[in-house]
GROMACS .gro file of C-alpha atoms in nm:
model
  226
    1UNK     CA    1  -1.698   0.222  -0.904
    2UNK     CA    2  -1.650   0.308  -0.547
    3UNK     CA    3  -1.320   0.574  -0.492
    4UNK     CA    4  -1.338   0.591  -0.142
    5UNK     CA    5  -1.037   0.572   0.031
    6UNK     CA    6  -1.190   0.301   0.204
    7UNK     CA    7  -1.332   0.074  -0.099
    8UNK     CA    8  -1.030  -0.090  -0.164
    9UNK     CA    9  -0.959  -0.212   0.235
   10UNK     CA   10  -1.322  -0.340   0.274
   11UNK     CA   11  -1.323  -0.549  -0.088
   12UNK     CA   12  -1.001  -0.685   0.064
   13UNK     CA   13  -1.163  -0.739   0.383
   14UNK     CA   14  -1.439  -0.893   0.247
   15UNK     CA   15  -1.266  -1.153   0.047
   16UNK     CA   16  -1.063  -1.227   0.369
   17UNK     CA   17  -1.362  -1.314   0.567
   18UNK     CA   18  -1.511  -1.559   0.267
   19UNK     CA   19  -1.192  -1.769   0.287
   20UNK     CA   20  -1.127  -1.776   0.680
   21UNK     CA   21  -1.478  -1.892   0.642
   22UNK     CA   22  -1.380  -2.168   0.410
   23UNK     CA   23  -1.088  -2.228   0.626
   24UNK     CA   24  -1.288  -2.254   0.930
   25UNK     CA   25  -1.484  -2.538   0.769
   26UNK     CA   26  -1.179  -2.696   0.650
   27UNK     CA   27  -0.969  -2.718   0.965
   28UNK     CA   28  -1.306  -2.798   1.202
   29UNK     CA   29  -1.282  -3.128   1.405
   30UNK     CA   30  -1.575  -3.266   1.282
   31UNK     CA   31  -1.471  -3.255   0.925
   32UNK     CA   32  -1.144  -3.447   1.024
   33UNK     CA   33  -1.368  -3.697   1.183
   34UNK     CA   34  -1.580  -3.751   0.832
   35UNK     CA   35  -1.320  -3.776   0.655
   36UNK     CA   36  -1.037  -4.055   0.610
   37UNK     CA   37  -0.661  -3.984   0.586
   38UNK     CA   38  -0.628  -3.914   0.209
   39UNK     CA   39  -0.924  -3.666   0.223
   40UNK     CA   40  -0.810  -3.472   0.524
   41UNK     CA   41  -0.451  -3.418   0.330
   42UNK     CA   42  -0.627  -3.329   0.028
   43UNK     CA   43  -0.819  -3.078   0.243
   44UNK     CA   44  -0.523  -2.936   0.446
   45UNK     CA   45  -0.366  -2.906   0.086
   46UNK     CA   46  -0.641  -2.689   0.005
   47UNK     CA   47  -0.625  -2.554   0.304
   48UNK     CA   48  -0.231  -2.466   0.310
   49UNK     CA   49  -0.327  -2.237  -0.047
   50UNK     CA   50  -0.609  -2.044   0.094
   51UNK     CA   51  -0.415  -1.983   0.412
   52UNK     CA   52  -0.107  -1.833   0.217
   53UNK     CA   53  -0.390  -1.610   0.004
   54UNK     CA   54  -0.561  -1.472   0.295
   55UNK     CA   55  -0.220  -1.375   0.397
   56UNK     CA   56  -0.180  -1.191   0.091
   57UNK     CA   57  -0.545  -1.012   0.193
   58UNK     CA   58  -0.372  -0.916   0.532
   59UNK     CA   59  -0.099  -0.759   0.359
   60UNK     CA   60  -0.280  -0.567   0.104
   61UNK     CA   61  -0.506  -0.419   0.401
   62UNK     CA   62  -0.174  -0.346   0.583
   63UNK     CA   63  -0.085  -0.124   0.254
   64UNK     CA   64  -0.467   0.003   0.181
   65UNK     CA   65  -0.507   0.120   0.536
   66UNK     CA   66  -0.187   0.357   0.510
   67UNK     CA   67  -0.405   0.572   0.267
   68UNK     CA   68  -0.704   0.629   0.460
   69UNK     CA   69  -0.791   0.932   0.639
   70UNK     CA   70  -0.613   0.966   0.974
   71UNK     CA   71  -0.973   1.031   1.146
   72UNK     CA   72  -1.095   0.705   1.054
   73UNK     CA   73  -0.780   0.515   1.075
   74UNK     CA   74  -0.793   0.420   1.455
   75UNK     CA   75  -1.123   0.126   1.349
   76UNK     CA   76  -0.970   0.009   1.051
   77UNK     CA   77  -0.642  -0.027   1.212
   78UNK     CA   78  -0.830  -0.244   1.494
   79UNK     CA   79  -1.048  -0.477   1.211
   80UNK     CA   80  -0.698  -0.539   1.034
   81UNK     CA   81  -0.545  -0.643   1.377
   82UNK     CA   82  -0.877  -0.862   1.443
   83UNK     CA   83  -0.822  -1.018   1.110
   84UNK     CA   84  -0.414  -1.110   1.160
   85UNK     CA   85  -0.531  -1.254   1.476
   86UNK     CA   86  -0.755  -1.466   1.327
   87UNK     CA   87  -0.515  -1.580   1.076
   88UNK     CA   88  -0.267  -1.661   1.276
   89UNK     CA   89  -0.498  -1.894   1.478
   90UNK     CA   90  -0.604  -2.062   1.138
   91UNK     CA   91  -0.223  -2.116   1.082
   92UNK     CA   92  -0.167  -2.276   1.446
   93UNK     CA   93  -0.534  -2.538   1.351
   94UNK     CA   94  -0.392  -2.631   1.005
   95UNK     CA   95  -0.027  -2.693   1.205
   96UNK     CA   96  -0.219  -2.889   1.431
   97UNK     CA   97  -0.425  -3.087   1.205
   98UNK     CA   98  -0.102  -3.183   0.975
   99UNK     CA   99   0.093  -3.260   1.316
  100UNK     CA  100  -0.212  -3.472   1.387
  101UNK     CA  101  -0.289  -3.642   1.045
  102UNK     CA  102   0.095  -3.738   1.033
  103UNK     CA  103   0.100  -3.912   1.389
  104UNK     CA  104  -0.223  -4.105   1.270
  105UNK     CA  105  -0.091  -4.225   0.965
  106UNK     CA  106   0.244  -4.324   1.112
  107UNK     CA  107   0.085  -4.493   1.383
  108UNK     CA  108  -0.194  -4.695   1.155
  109UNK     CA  109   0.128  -4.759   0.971
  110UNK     CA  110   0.325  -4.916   1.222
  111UNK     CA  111   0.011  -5.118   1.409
  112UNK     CA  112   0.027  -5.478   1.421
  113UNK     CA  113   0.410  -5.503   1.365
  114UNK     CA  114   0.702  -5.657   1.635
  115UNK     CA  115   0.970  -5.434   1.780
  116UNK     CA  116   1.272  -5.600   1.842
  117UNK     CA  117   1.404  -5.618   2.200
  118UNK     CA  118   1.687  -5.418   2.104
  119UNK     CA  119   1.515  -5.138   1.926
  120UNK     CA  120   1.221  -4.980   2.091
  121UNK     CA  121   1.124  -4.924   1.661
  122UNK     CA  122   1.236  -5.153   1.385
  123UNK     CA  123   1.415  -5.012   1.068
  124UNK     CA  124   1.075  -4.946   0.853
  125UNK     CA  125   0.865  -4.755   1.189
  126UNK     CA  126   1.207  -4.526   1.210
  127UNK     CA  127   1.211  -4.402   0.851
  128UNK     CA  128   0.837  -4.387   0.882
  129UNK     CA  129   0.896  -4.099   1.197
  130UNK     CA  130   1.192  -3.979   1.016
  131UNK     CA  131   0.941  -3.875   0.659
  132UNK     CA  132   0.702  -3.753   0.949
  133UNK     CA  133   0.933  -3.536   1.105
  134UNK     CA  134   1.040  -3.409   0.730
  135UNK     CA  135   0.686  -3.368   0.662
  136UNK     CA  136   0.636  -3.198   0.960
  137UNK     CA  137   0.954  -2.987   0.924
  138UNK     CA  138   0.887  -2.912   0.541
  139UNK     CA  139   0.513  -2.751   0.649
  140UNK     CA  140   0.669  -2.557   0.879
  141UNK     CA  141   0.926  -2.420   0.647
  142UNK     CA  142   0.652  -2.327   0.386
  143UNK     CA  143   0.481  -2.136   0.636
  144UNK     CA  144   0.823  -1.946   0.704
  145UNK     CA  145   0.850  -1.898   0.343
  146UNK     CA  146   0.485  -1.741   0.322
  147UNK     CA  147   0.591  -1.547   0.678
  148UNK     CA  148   0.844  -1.377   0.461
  149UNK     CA  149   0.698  -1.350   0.145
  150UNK     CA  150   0.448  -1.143   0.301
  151UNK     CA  151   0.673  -0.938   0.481
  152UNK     CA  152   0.906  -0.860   0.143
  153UNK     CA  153   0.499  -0.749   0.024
  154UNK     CA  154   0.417  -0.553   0.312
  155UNK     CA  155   0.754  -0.361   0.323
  156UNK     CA  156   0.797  -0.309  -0.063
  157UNK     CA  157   0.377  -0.220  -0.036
  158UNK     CA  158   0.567   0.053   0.181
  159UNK     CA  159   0.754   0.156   0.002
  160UNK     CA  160   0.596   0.227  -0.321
  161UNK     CA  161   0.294   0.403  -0.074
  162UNK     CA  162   0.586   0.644   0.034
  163UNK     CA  163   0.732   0.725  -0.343
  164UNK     CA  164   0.381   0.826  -0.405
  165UNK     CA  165   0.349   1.021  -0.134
  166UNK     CA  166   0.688   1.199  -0.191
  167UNK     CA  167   0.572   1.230  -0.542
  168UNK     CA  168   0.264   1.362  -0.442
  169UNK     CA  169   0.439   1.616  -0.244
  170UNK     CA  170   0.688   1.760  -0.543
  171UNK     CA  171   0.377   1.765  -0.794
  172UNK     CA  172   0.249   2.010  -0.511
  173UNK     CA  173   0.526   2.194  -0.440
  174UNK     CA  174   0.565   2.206  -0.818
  175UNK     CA  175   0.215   2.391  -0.799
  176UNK     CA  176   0.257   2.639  -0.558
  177UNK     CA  177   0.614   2.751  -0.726
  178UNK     CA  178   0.422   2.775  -1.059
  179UNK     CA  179   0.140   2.956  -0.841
  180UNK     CA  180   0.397   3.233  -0.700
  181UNK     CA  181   0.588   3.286  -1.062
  182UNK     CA  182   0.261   3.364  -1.222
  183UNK     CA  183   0.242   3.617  -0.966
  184UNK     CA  184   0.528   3.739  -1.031
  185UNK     CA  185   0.489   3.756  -1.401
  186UNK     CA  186   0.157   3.953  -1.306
  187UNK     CA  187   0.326   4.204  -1.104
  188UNK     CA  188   0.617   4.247  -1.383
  189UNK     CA  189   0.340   4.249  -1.693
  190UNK     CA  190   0.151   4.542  -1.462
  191UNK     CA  191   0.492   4.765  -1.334
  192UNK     CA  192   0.586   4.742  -1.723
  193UNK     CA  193   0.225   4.871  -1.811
  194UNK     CA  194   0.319   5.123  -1.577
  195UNK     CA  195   0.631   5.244  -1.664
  196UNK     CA  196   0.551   5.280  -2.024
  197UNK     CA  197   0.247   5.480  -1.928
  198UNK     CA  198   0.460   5.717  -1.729
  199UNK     CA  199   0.770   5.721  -2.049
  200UNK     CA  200   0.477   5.807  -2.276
  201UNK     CA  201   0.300   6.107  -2.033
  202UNK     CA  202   0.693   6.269  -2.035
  203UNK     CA  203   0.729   6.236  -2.408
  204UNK     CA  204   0.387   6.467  -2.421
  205UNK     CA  205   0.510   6.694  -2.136
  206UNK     CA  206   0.856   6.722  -2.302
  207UNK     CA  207   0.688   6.781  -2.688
  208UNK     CA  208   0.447   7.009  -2.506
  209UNK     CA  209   0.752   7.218  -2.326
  210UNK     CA  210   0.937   7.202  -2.683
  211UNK     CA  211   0.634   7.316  -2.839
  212UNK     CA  212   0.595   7.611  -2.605
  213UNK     CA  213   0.964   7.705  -2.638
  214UNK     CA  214   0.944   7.734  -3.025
  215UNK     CA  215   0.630   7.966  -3.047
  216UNK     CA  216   0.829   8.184  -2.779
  217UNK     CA  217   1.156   8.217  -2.979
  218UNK     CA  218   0.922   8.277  -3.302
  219UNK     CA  219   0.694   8.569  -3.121
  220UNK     CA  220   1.017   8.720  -2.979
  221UNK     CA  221   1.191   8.687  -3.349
  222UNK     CA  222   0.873   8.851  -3.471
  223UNK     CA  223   0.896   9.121  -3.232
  224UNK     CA  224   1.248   9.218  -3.338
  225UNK     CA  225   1.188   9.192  -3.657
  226UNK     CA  226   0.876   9.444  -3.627
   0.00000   0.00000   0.00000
């Protein structure tokens, strides 16, 4: 398995590139033009749940890229603002095409059928442009949703990337304070070593100087008593 700091940006990158593919494919004028109205919203359908996962991909590159090596950020940080662009111009074609697909079918709904004089639509062609516009106005609101969802991912991606950083940080810190008070422990064990070294060299001088002071006081004892 690959550990470097890179792998997990380019597998996400990767993946991202086979579904805008997919997407491209999807939203391309010519497959609108094959395909009749129940297909294309089938497709855009399709299309609507691989544009919310690539956004996912673009947010877990936005989180991958904050652990890579400051002198190779700078290109990554340009492929993952090539890829948002090219997302968000995915998200404007599949707008467009379900904008588009919505005026057709309204239209071929309402063809062949009298307006009144009064009414420049009767009663059925106005609830027909009324579910469009709620059609219309529901897509856009699950793209909003996804908009945030992603942003709530990205920022809480943040935030665990900073925890383990400031983790990181106090398990080093940690280190380097255990470093020093082994050190110090060293330095005691050693000035201990030293110390009795030095207690046991005056108990020898001091026996030695007691030693010396008792065969004086028995030669001089000796003498007197001679």
């Amino acid at each position: 398995m690959d550990s470097s700091p890179t792998a997990l940006f380019d597998s996400y990158e990767q993946d991202y590139k086979e579904l805008v593919e997919g997407l491209r494919l999807k939203l391309d004028e010519s497959a609108a033009e094959s395909q009749d109205a129940e297909a294309r919203k089938a497709t855009l359908r399709r299309a609507d749940l691989e544009l919310d996962e690539a956004d996912e991909m673009v947010s877990q590159m936005d989180i991958e890229i904050q652990g890579i090596p400051q002198s190779i950020r700078p290109q990554y940080q340009a492929r993952l603002r090539e890829a948002k662009s090219d997302l968000a111009k995915y998200k404007k074609l599949h707008k467009d095409a379900n904008q588009s697909i919505s005026r057709a079918t309204l239209l071929s709904s309402s063809g062949g059928q009298a307006f009144s004089s009064d009414e420049p639509y009767g009663v059925s062609d106005r609830s027909r442009l009324l579910a469009g516009a709620n059609v219309l106005e529901d897509g856009s609101r699950r793209l909003h949703e996804s908009q945030r969802l992603a942003l709530e991912t990205e920022e809480q991606g943040s935030g665990i990337l900073s925890n383990l950083r400031m983790q990181r940080e106090q398990i080093e810190h940690s280190r380097e304070t255990i470093s020093r008070a082994g050190g110090s422990i060293d330095r005691a064990t050693n000035t201990l070593k030293t110390m009795i070294r030095r207690a046991w060299q005056q108990k020898f001088v001091t026996a030695a100087i007691i030693a010396v002071l008792i065969i004086l006081i028995i030669v001089i004892l000796w003498e007197k008593l001679s």
